[in-house]
Coordinates of C-alpha atoms in Angstrom, one line a residue:
Chain P
M1 CA 102.2 -3.5 21.1
N2 CA 98.9 -4.9 19.7
P3 CA 98.8 -8.6 18.7
I4 CA 98.1 -9.3 15.0
R5 CA 95.1 -11.7 14.6
A6 CA 94.4 -11.1 10.9
V7 CA 95.9 -9.4 7.9
V8 CA 94.0 -7.5 5.2
F9 CA 95.5 -6.2 2.0
D10 CA 94.7 -3.5 -0.4
A11 CA 94.5 -5.0 -3.9
Y12 CA 95.6 -2.8 -6.9
G13 CA 99.2 -1.9 -6.7
T14 CA 99.6 -3.8 -3.4
L15 CA 98.8 -7.4 -4.4
F16 CA 98.4 -6.9 -8.1
D17 CA 101.1 -5.3 -10.2
V18 CA 99.6 -2.7 -12.4
Y19 CA 102.8 -2.1 -14.3
S20 CA 101.6 -4.3 -17.3
V21 CA 99.0 -1.6 -17.9
T22 CA 101.6 1.0 -18.5
A23 CA 103.6 -1.3 -20.8
R24 CA 100.5 -2.0 -22.9
A25 CA 99.6 1.8 -23.0
E26 CA 103.2 2.5 -24.2
Q27 CA 102.8 -0.2 -26.9
L28 CA 99.6 1.4 -28.1
F29 CA 100.7 5.0 -27.8
P30 CA 104.5 5.1 -28.0
G31 CA 106.0 8.0 -26.0
K32 CA 102.6 8.7 -24.3
G33 CA 101.9 5.4 -22.5
E34 CA 103.3 6.4 -19.2
A35 CA 101.4 9.7 -19.2
L36 CA 98.2 7.9 -20.1
A37 CA 98.6 5.3 -17.3
L38 CA 99.4 8.0 -14.7
L39 CA 96.5 10.3 -15.6
W40 CA 94.2 7.2 -15.8
R41 CA 95.1 6.2 -12.3
D42 CA 94.9 9.7 -11.0
R43 CA 91.4 10.3 -12.4
Q44 CA 90.3 6.8 -11.2
I45 CA 91.2 7.6 -7.6
D46 CA 89.9 11.2 -7.9
Y47 CA 86.5 10.1 -9.2
T48 CA 86.1 7.6 -6.3
R49 CA 86.8 10.4 -3.8
I50 CA 84.7 13.0 -5.4
R51 CA 81.7 10.7 -5.6
T52 CA 81.9 9.5 -2.0
L53 CA 82.6 13.0 -0.7
A54 CA 79.6 14.4 -2.5
A55 CA 77.3 11.7 -1.2
P56 CA 78.1 9.8 2.0
D57 CA 74.8 8.0 1.4
G58 CA 76.2 6.5 -1.8
A59 CA 73.8 8.5 -4.1
W60 CA 76.6 9.2 -6.6
Y61 CA 78.4 5.9 -6.0
K62 CA 79.4 4.1 -9.2
P63 CA 81.2 0.7 -9.2
F64 CA 85.0 0.8 -9.5
W65 CA 85.1 -0.9 -12.9
A66 CA 82.8 1.7 -14.4
I67 CA 84.9 4.5 -12.8
T68 CA 88.0 2.8 -14.3
V69 CA 86.4 3.0 -17.8
D70 CA 85.4 6.7 -17.2
A71 CA 88.9 7.6 -16.1
L72 CA 90.5 5.9 -19.0
R73 CA 88.3 7.7 -21.5
Y74 CA 88.9 11.0 -19.8
A75 CA 92.7 10.5 -19.7
A76 CA 92.9 9.6 -23.4
Q77 CA 90.7 12.6 -24.4
R78 CA 92.8 14.9 -22.3
L79 CA 96.0 13.7 -23.8
D80 CA 94.5 13.8 -27.3
L81 CA 94.9 10.1 -27.9
R82 CA 92.6 8.3 -30.3
L83 CA 91.3 5.6 -28.1
D84 CA 89.3 3.3 -30.4
A85 CA 87.2 0.4 -29.1
A86 CA 90.0 -2.1 -29.8
A87 CA 92.6 -0.1 -27.9
E88 CA 90.2 0.5 -25.0
A89 CA 89.4 -3.1 -24.8
Q90 CA 93.1 -4.1 -24.7
L91 CA 93.9 -1.7 -21.9
L92 CA 90.9 -2.7 -19.9
K93 CA 91.7 -6.4 -20.4
E94 CA 95.2 -5.6 -19.1
Y95 CA 93.8 -4.0 -16.0
A96 CA 91.3 -6.9 -15.4
C97 CA 94.0 -9.6 -15.6
L98 CA 96.9 -8.3 -13.6
S99 CA 99.8 -10.4 -12.3
A100 CA 100.9 -10.7 -8.7
F101 CA 104.1 -9.0 -7.6
P102 CA 106.7 -11.7 -7.8
E103 CA 107.2 -12.2 -4.1
N104 CA 103.5 -12.0 -3.1
L105 CA 102.3 -15.5 -3.6
G106 CA 105.0 -17.0 -1.5
A107 CA 104.5 -14.4 1.2
L108 CA 100.8 -14.9 1.4
R109 CA 101.2 -18.6 1.7
R110 CA 103.7 -18.3 4.5
L111 CA 101.4 -15.9 6.4
R112 CA 98.5 -18.4 6.0
A113 CA 100.8 -21.2 7.1
A114 CA 101.6 -19.2 10.2
G115 CA 97.9 -19.4 11.1
L116 CA 96.9 -15.8 10.2
P117 CA 93.5 -15.3 8.5
L118 CA 94.0 -13.2 5.4
G119 CA 91.7 -10.9 3.4
I120 CA 91.4 -8.2 0.7
L121 CA 89.8 -4.8 1.4
S122 CA 89.6 -3.0 -1.9
N123 CA 87.9 -0.2 -3.8
G124 CA 87.4 -2.7 -6.6
N125 CA 83.9 -4.1 -7.1
P126 CA 83.4 -7.8 -6.4
E127 CA 83.3 -8.9 -10.0
M128 CA 86.6 -7.3 -10.9
L129 CA 88.2 -8.5 -7.6
D130 CA 87.1 -12.0 -8.4
I131 CA 88.8 -12.0 -11.8
S132 CA 91.9 -10.3 -10.5
V133 CA 92.3 -12.9 -7.7
K134 CA 92.0 -15.7 -10.2
S135 CA 94.3 -14.2 -12.8
A136 CA 97.0 -13.5 -10.1
G137 CA 96.7 -17.2 -9.0
M138 CA 95.5 -16.2 -5.5
Q139 CA 92.4 -18.4 -5.3
G140 CA 91.9 -20.0 -1.9
L141 CA 94.4 -17.7 -0.1
F142 CA 91.8 -15.3 1.4
D143 CA 89.2 -15.8 4.1
H144 CA 87.4 -12.7 3.0
V145 CA 87.5 -10.6 -0.2
L146 CA 85.9 -7.4 0.8
S147 CA 84.7 -4.7 -1.5
V148 CA 83.6 -1.2 -0.6
D149 CA 80.8 -1.9 -3.0
A150 CA 79.0 -3.3 0.1
V151 CA 78.8 0.1 1.6
R152 CA 78.9 2.3 -1.6
Q153 CA 81.6 4.4 0.0
Y154 CA 85.2 4.5 -1.2
K155 CA 88.3 4.7 0.9
T156 CA 89.2 6.7 3.0
A157 CA 85.6 6.6 4.3
P158 CA 85.4 4.9 7.7
A159 CA 82.5 2.8 6.5
A160 CA 84.9 1.2 4.0
Y161 CA 87.6 0.4 6.5
A162 CA 85.0 -0.9 8.9
L163 CA 84.4 -3.9 6.6
G164 CA 87.5 -5.6 7.9
P165 CA 86.7 -5.8 11.6
A166 CA 83.1 -6.7 10.8
A167 CA 84.1 -9.6 8.5
F168 CA 86.8 -11.0 10.7
G169 CA 85.2 -10.3 14.1
V170 CA 88.5 -8.8 15.2
P171 CA 89.0 -5.2 16.5
A172 CA 90.8 -3.0 14.0
H173 CA 93.8 -2.5 16.2
E174 CA 94.4 -6.2 16.3
M175 CA 94.3 -6.4 12.5
L176 CA 97.1 -5.5 10.2
F177 CA 96.1 -3.5 7.1
V178 CA 98.6 -3.5 4.3
S179 CA 98.7 -1.1 1.4
S180 CA 101.3 0.2 -1.1
N181 CA 99.3 3.5 -1.3
G182 CA 100.6 5.9 1.3
W183 CA 97.2 7.6 1.6
D184 CA 95.5 4.3 2.1
A185 CA 97.9 3.3 4.9
C186 CA 97.2 6.6 6.5
G187 CA 93.5 6.3 6.2
A188 CA 93.6 2.8 7.8
T189 CA 95.9 4.2 10.6
W190 CA 93.3 6.9 11.3
F191 CA 90.6 4.3 11.4
G192 CA 92.5 2.3 14.1
Y193 CA 94.2 -0.6 12.3
T194 CA 97.8 -1.6 12.8
T195 CA 99.2 -0.7 9.4
F196 CA 102.0 -1.4 7.1
W197 CA 103.0 0.7 4.1
I198 CA 104.7 -1.2 1.3
N199 CA 106.5 1.7 -0.2
R200 CA 107.5 0.0 -3.5
A201 CA 108.3 3.2 -5.3
G202 CA 110.4 4.7 -2.5
H203 CA 108.2 7.8 -2.3
P204 CA 108.3 10.2 0.7
A205 CA 105.7 9.7 3.4
E206 CA 102.4 11.4 2.8
R207 CA 102.1 14.5 5.0
L208 CA 98.8 13.5 6.6
D209 CA 99.9 13.5 10.3
A210 CA 99.2 9.7 10.4
E211 CA 102.2 7.4 10.6
P212 CA 101.8 3.7 9.6
S213 CA 102.9 1.2 12.2
G214 CA 105.5 -0.1 9.8
T215 CA 107.0 0.6 6.4
G216 CA 109.0 -1.4 4.0
H217 CA 109.9 -2.0 0.4
D218 CA 108.1 -5.2 -0.4
M219 CA 106.1 -8.1 1.1
N220 CA 109.3 -9.7 2.5
D221 CA 109.7 -6.6 4.8
L222 CA 106.1 -7.1 5.8
L223 CA 106.9 -10.7 6.9
D224 CA 109.7 -9.3 9.0
F225 CA 107.3 -6.8 10.6
V226 CA 104.9 -9.7 11.4
R227 CA 107.7 -11.8 12.9
A228 CA 108.7 -8.9 15.1
R229 CA 105.2 -9.0 16.5
G230 CA 105.8 -12.6 17.7
I231 CA 104.3 -14.6 14.9
A232 CA 106.5 -17.4 13.5
V233 CA 106.4 -16.9 9.8
A234 CA 108.6 -19.3 7.8
H235 CA 111.5 -17.9 5.8
G236 CA 111.3 -18.4 2.0
Chain D
M1 CA 64.9 27.7 -16.5
N2 CA 65.7 28.7 -13.0
P3 CA 66.2 32.5 -12.2
I4 CA 69.6 33.6 -10.9
R5 CA 69.3 35.5 -7.7
A6 CA 73.0 35.3 -6.5
V7 CA 76.4 34.2 -7.8
V8 CA 79.1 32.4 -5.8
F9 CA 82.6 31.8 -7.1
D10 CA 85.2 29.2 -6.3
A11 CA 88.4 31.2 -5.5
Y12 CA 91.7 29.6 -6.4
G13 CA 92.1 29.1 -10.2
T14 CA 88.7 30.7 -10.8
L15 CA 89.0 34.2 -9.4
F16 CA 92.7 34.1 -8.5
D17 CA 95.2 33.3 -11.1
V18 CA 97.6 30.7 -9.7
Y19 CA 100.0 30.9 -12.7
S20 CA 102.4 33.2 -10.9
V21 CA 103.2 30.3 -8.5
T22 CA 104.4 28.2 -11.4
A23 CA 106.5 31.0 -12.7
R24 CA 108.2 31.5 -9.3
A25 CA 108.7 27.7 -9.0
E26 CA 110.4 27.7 -12.4
Q27 CA 112.6 30.6 -11.3
L28 CA 113.6 28.7 -8.2
F29 CA 114.0 25.3 -9.8
P30 CA 114.7 25.7 -13.5
G31 CA 113.2 22.9 -15.6
K32 CA 111.3 21.5 -12.6
G33 CA 109.0 24.4 -11.7
E34 CA 106.0 23.2 -13.6
A35 CA 106.3 19.6 -12.2
L36 CA 106.6 21.1 -8.7
A37 CA 103.5 23.4 -9.1
L38 CA 101.5 20.5 -10.6
L39 CA 102.3 18.0 -7.9
W40 CA 101.8 20.6 -5.2
R41 CA 98.3 21.4 -6.5
D42 CA 97.5 17.7 -6.9
R43 CA 98.5 16.8 -3.3
Q44 CA 96.8 19.9 -1.9
I45 CA 93.5 18.8 -3.4
D46 CA 94.2 15.1 -2.5
Y47 CA 94.8 15.9 1.1
T48 CA 91.6 17.9 1.4
R49 CA 89.6 15.0 0.0
I50 CA 91.4 12.3 2.0
R51 CA 90.9 14.2 5.3
T52 CA 87.2 14.9 4.8
L53 CA 86.5 11.4 3.5
A54 CA 88.1 9.9 6.5
A55 CA 86.2 12.0 9.0
P56 CA 82.9 13.5 8.0
D57 CA 82.8 14.9 11.5
G58 CA 85.9 17.0 10.8
A59 CA 88.2 15.0 13.1
W60 CA 91.1 15.0 10.6
Y61 CA 90.3 18.5 9.2
K62 CA 93.2 20.8 8.8
P63 CA 92.9 24.4 7.5
F64 CA 93.7 24.8 3.8
W65 CA 96.7 26.9 4.4
A66 CA 98.3 24.2 6.5
I67 CA 97.5 21.6 3.9
T68 CA 99.0 23.9 1.3
V69 CA 102.2 23.9 3.2
D70 CA 102.1 20.1 3.7
A71 CA 101.5 19.6 0.0
L72 CA 104.4 21.9 -1.0
R73 CA 106.8 20.0 1.2
Y74 CA 105.7 16.7 0.0
A75 CA 106.0 17.7 -3.7
A76 CA 109.5 19.2 -3.2
Q77 CA 110.6 16.0 -1.4
R78 CA 109.1 13.7 -4.0
L79 CA 110.9 15.6 -6.8
D80 CA 114.1 15.7 -4.8
L81 CA 114.2 19.5 -4.8
R82 CA 116.0 21.2 -1.9
L83 CA 113.3 23.4 -0.6
D84 CA 115.1 25.6 2.0
A85 CA 113.2 28.0 4.2
A86 CA 113.7 31.0 1.9
A87 CA 112.5 29.2 -1.2
E88 CA 109.5 27.8 0.7
A89 CA 108.6 31.3 2.0
Q90 CA 108.9 32.7 -1.5
L91 CA 106.5 30.1 -3.0
L92 CA 104.0 30.4 -0.1
K93 CA 104.1 34.2 -0.4
E94 CA 103.3 33.9 -4.1
Y95 CA 100.4 31.6 -3.3
A96 CA 99.1 34.0 -0.7
C97 CA 99.2 37.1 -2.9
L98 CA 97.7 36.1 -6.2
S99 CA 96.5 38.3 -9.0
A100 CA 93.0 38.3 -10.4
F101 CA 92.6 36.9 -13.9
P102 CA 92.7 40.0 -16.1
E103 CA 88.9 40.1 -17.0
N104 CA 87.7 39.2 -13.6
L105 CA 87.5 42.6 -11.8
G106 CA 85.5 44.2 -14.6
A107 CA 83.2 41.2 -14.9
L108 CA 82.5 41.1 -11.1
R109 CA 81.7 44.8 -11.1
R110 CA 79.3 44.5 -13.9
L111 CA 77.5 41.5 -12.2
R112 CA 77.2 43.7 -9.1
A113 CA 76.0 46.6 -11.1
A114 CA 73.3 44.4 -12.5
G115 CA 72.0 43.9 -9.0
L116 CA 73.3 40.4 -8.3
P117 CA 74.6 39.6 -4.8
L118 CA 78.1 38.0 -5.1
G119 CA 80.0 35.6 -3.0
I120 CA 83.0 33.3 -2.7
L121 CA 82.7 29.7 -1.6
S122 CA 86.2 28.2 -1.2
N123 CA 88.2 25.5 0.4
G124 CA 90.5 28.3 1.6
N125 CA 90.5 29.2 5.2
P126 CA 89.2 32.7 6.1
E127 CA 92.6 34.2 6.8
M128 CA 94.0 33.2 3.4
L129 CA 90.9 34.2 1.6
D130 CA 91.0 37.6 3.2
I131 CA 94.6 38.2 2.1
S132 CA 93.8 36.9 -1.4
V133 CA 90.7 39.1 -1.9
K134 CA 92.8 42.1 -0.9
S135 CA 95.8 41.3 -3.0
A136 CA 93.6 40.7 -6.0
G137 CA 91.9 44.1 -5.5
M138 CA 88.5 42.6 -4.9
Q139 CA 87.6 44.2 -1.6
G140 CA 84.0 45.3 -1.3
L141 CA 82.8 43.1 -4.3
F142 CA 81.4 40.2 -2.3
D143 CA 78.4 40.0 0.1
H144 CA 79.7 36.8 1.6
V145 CA 83.2 35.3 1.6
L146 CA 82.4 31.7 2.7
S147 CA 85.0 29.2 3.7
V148 CA 84.5 25.5 4.2
D149 CA 86.4 26.0 7.5
A150 CA 83.0 26.8 9.0
V151 CA 81.9 23.2 8.6
R152 CA 85.4 21.5 8.6
Q153 CA 84.5 19.6 5.4
Y154 CA 86.1 20.2 2.0
K155 CA 84.4 20.1 -1.3
T156 CA 82.7 18.1 -2.7
A157 CA 81.0 17.5 0.7
P158 CA 77.4 18.6 0.6
A159 CA 78.0 20.5 3.9
A160 CA 80.5 22.7 2.1
Y161 CA 78.2 23.6 -0.8
A162 CA 75.3 24.2 1.7
L163 CA 77.1 27.3 2.9
G164 CA 76.0 29.3 -0.1
P165 CA 72.2 28.9 0.2
A166 CA 72.5 29.3 4.0
A167 CA 74.3 32.6 3.7
F168 CA 72.3 34.1 0.9
G169 CA 68.9 32.8 2.0
V170 CA 68.4 31.6 -1.6
P171 CA 67.7 28.0 -2.7
A172 CA 70.7 26.4 -4.5
H173 CA 68.9 26.1 -7.8
E174 CA 68.4 29.8 -7.9
M175 CA 72.1 30.4 -7.3
L176 CA 74.8 30.3 -9.9
F177 CA 77.9 28.5 -8.8
V178 CA 81.0 29.3 -10.8
S179 CA 84.2 27.3 -10.9
S180 CA 87.1 26.7 -13.2
N181 CA 87.6 23.2 -11.7
G182 CA 85.5 20.8 -13.6
W183 CA 85.1 18.5 -10.6
D184 CA 83.9 21.5 -8.4
A185 CA 81.3 22.5 -11.0
C186 CA 80.1 18.8 -11.0
G187 CA 80.0 18.7 -7.3
A188 CA 77.9 21.9 -7.1
T189 CA 75.6 20.5 -9.9
W190 CA 75.0 17.4 -7.8
F191 CA 74.2 19.6 -4.9
G192 CA 71.6 21.4 -6.9
Y193 CA 73.1 24.7 -7.9
T194 CA 72.8 26.2 -11.4
T195 CA 76.4 25.9 -12.4
F196 CA 79.0 27.4 -14.8
W197 CA 82.3 25.8 -15.6
I198 CA 85.0 28.3 -16.7
N199 CA 87.1 25.9 -18.7
R200 CA 90.1 28.1 -19.0
A201 CA 92.5 25.3 -19.9
G202 CA 90.2 23.8 -22.6
H203 CA 90.1 20.4 -20.8
P204 CA 87.6 17.7 -21.6
A205 CA 84.6 17.5 -19.3
E206 CA 85.1 15.4 -16.2
R207 CA 83.3 12.0 -16.6
L208 CA 81.2 12.3 -13.5
D209 CA 77.7 12.0 -15.0
A210 CA 77.0 15.6 -13.9
E211 CA 76.7 18.3 -16.5
P212 CA 77.2 21.9 -15.5
S213 CA 74.4 24.2 -16.7
G214 CA 76.9 26.2 -18.7
T215 CA 80.5 26.2 -19.9
G216 CA 82.8 28.8 -21.3
H217 CA 86.3 29.9 -21.6
D218 CA 86.5 32.9 -19.3
M219 CA 84.4 35.3 -17.2
N220 CA 83.1 37.1 -20.3
D221 CA 81.4 33.9 -21.3
L222 CA 79.9 33.7 -17.9
L223 CA 78.4 37.2 -18.4
D224 CA 76.8 36.0 -21.6
F225 CA 75.3 33.0 -19.7
V226 CA 73.9 35.3 -17.1
R227 CA 72.4 37.6 -19.8
A228 CA 70.8 34.6 -21.5
R229 CA 69.0 34.1 -18.2
G230 CA 67.4 37.5 -18.5
I231 CA 69.7 39.6 -16.4
A232 CA 70.9 42.9 -17.9
V233 CA 74.6 42.8 -17.5
A234 CA 76.4 45.8 -19.1
H235 CA 79.0 45.1 -21.8
G236 CA 82.6 46.0 -21.1

């Protein structure tokens, strides 16, 4: 069993709770908010993949925030919702200033206290990550906040996952990569990380022939996984 | 304006009508068939992209038929549907033996009669394309049936789109690439093809900063586009 010498987290949906976006969408478009939030998220991820696939050299790369705006506009148009400038600004502001999942701050602090260097490895561009970390009250918790913007390739490109080992100076198999996106946990597993899938929604495992090293429901399960690898993490 | 010296088509949803799959799903799972068909299709495309993104060298490549099976199983599990072997076999058989959209056969014959070499360029693996072409009654209409299987990279990877010019010996900008998937039309536009998006569903344009050379509702609109480029295509 590989030792764990550092932990890197996916950001959106893993550290930051994107639920408030759906709530705001529902407030703006009663009865259609959930559909809007879902299609928005779908297209956001689709556009990252389509752009990186089409140009491994980054020629069609566009920063995540700009893609997030594109995806919102597409989703609203597709659902025939009148997204005026004010509504768009409200939804984007909601996305920019997310909360942490309730158990996350305590869990991150205990991992740090156990001596583990922590990081973020996200599709988000540096500016939006910076705002998100602050609005979730996570300043000072991470040794590295890594954005795929540095390589202009989105996950699941190997160049994106390679940012972790390069920044921490630790081989991937001795790093724990944590994501609540099943596909992201699989991508990191392929790359060579030790991985943990926080399956908050209780979804079935993605059928990608890649099994995360561990799975749980929330960050507390992650702490148990880390303890089982011999690291003394305090209980809350 | 570039001349058109050959036409290549995407297959599933463009030449072959996948609606019958939804109908069968609805028959098997009343009230949930459409959700199953949608999630199945979503995961099918997701898995192609995730696998190619993660390994441009094709290390995680899996043929489209196997991915289609994976995606169906995931979708059924996620929707809590009991997909027994018989139901699975029925749905897969439906997918394997699709019909052509009603206007397609006539349109393809008229394009050929106008002297244009025709082809397919699809994510589908050769075996499934072969069956699909036959069950849609399209034998003998195509000079090249090209599968990304040859390069183990799915669309929108440039290596996939490069199969067209290589097979026809015609530069991409003198070839017309036709797809009913907006993202596919954009990917081919980026690659350098002259492109036509058959927007059957009347969806908004994908916000990918790539505009297809032409857009229409069905294959008859495509024929008008080809006529406008100076090729004498007979009227039906």
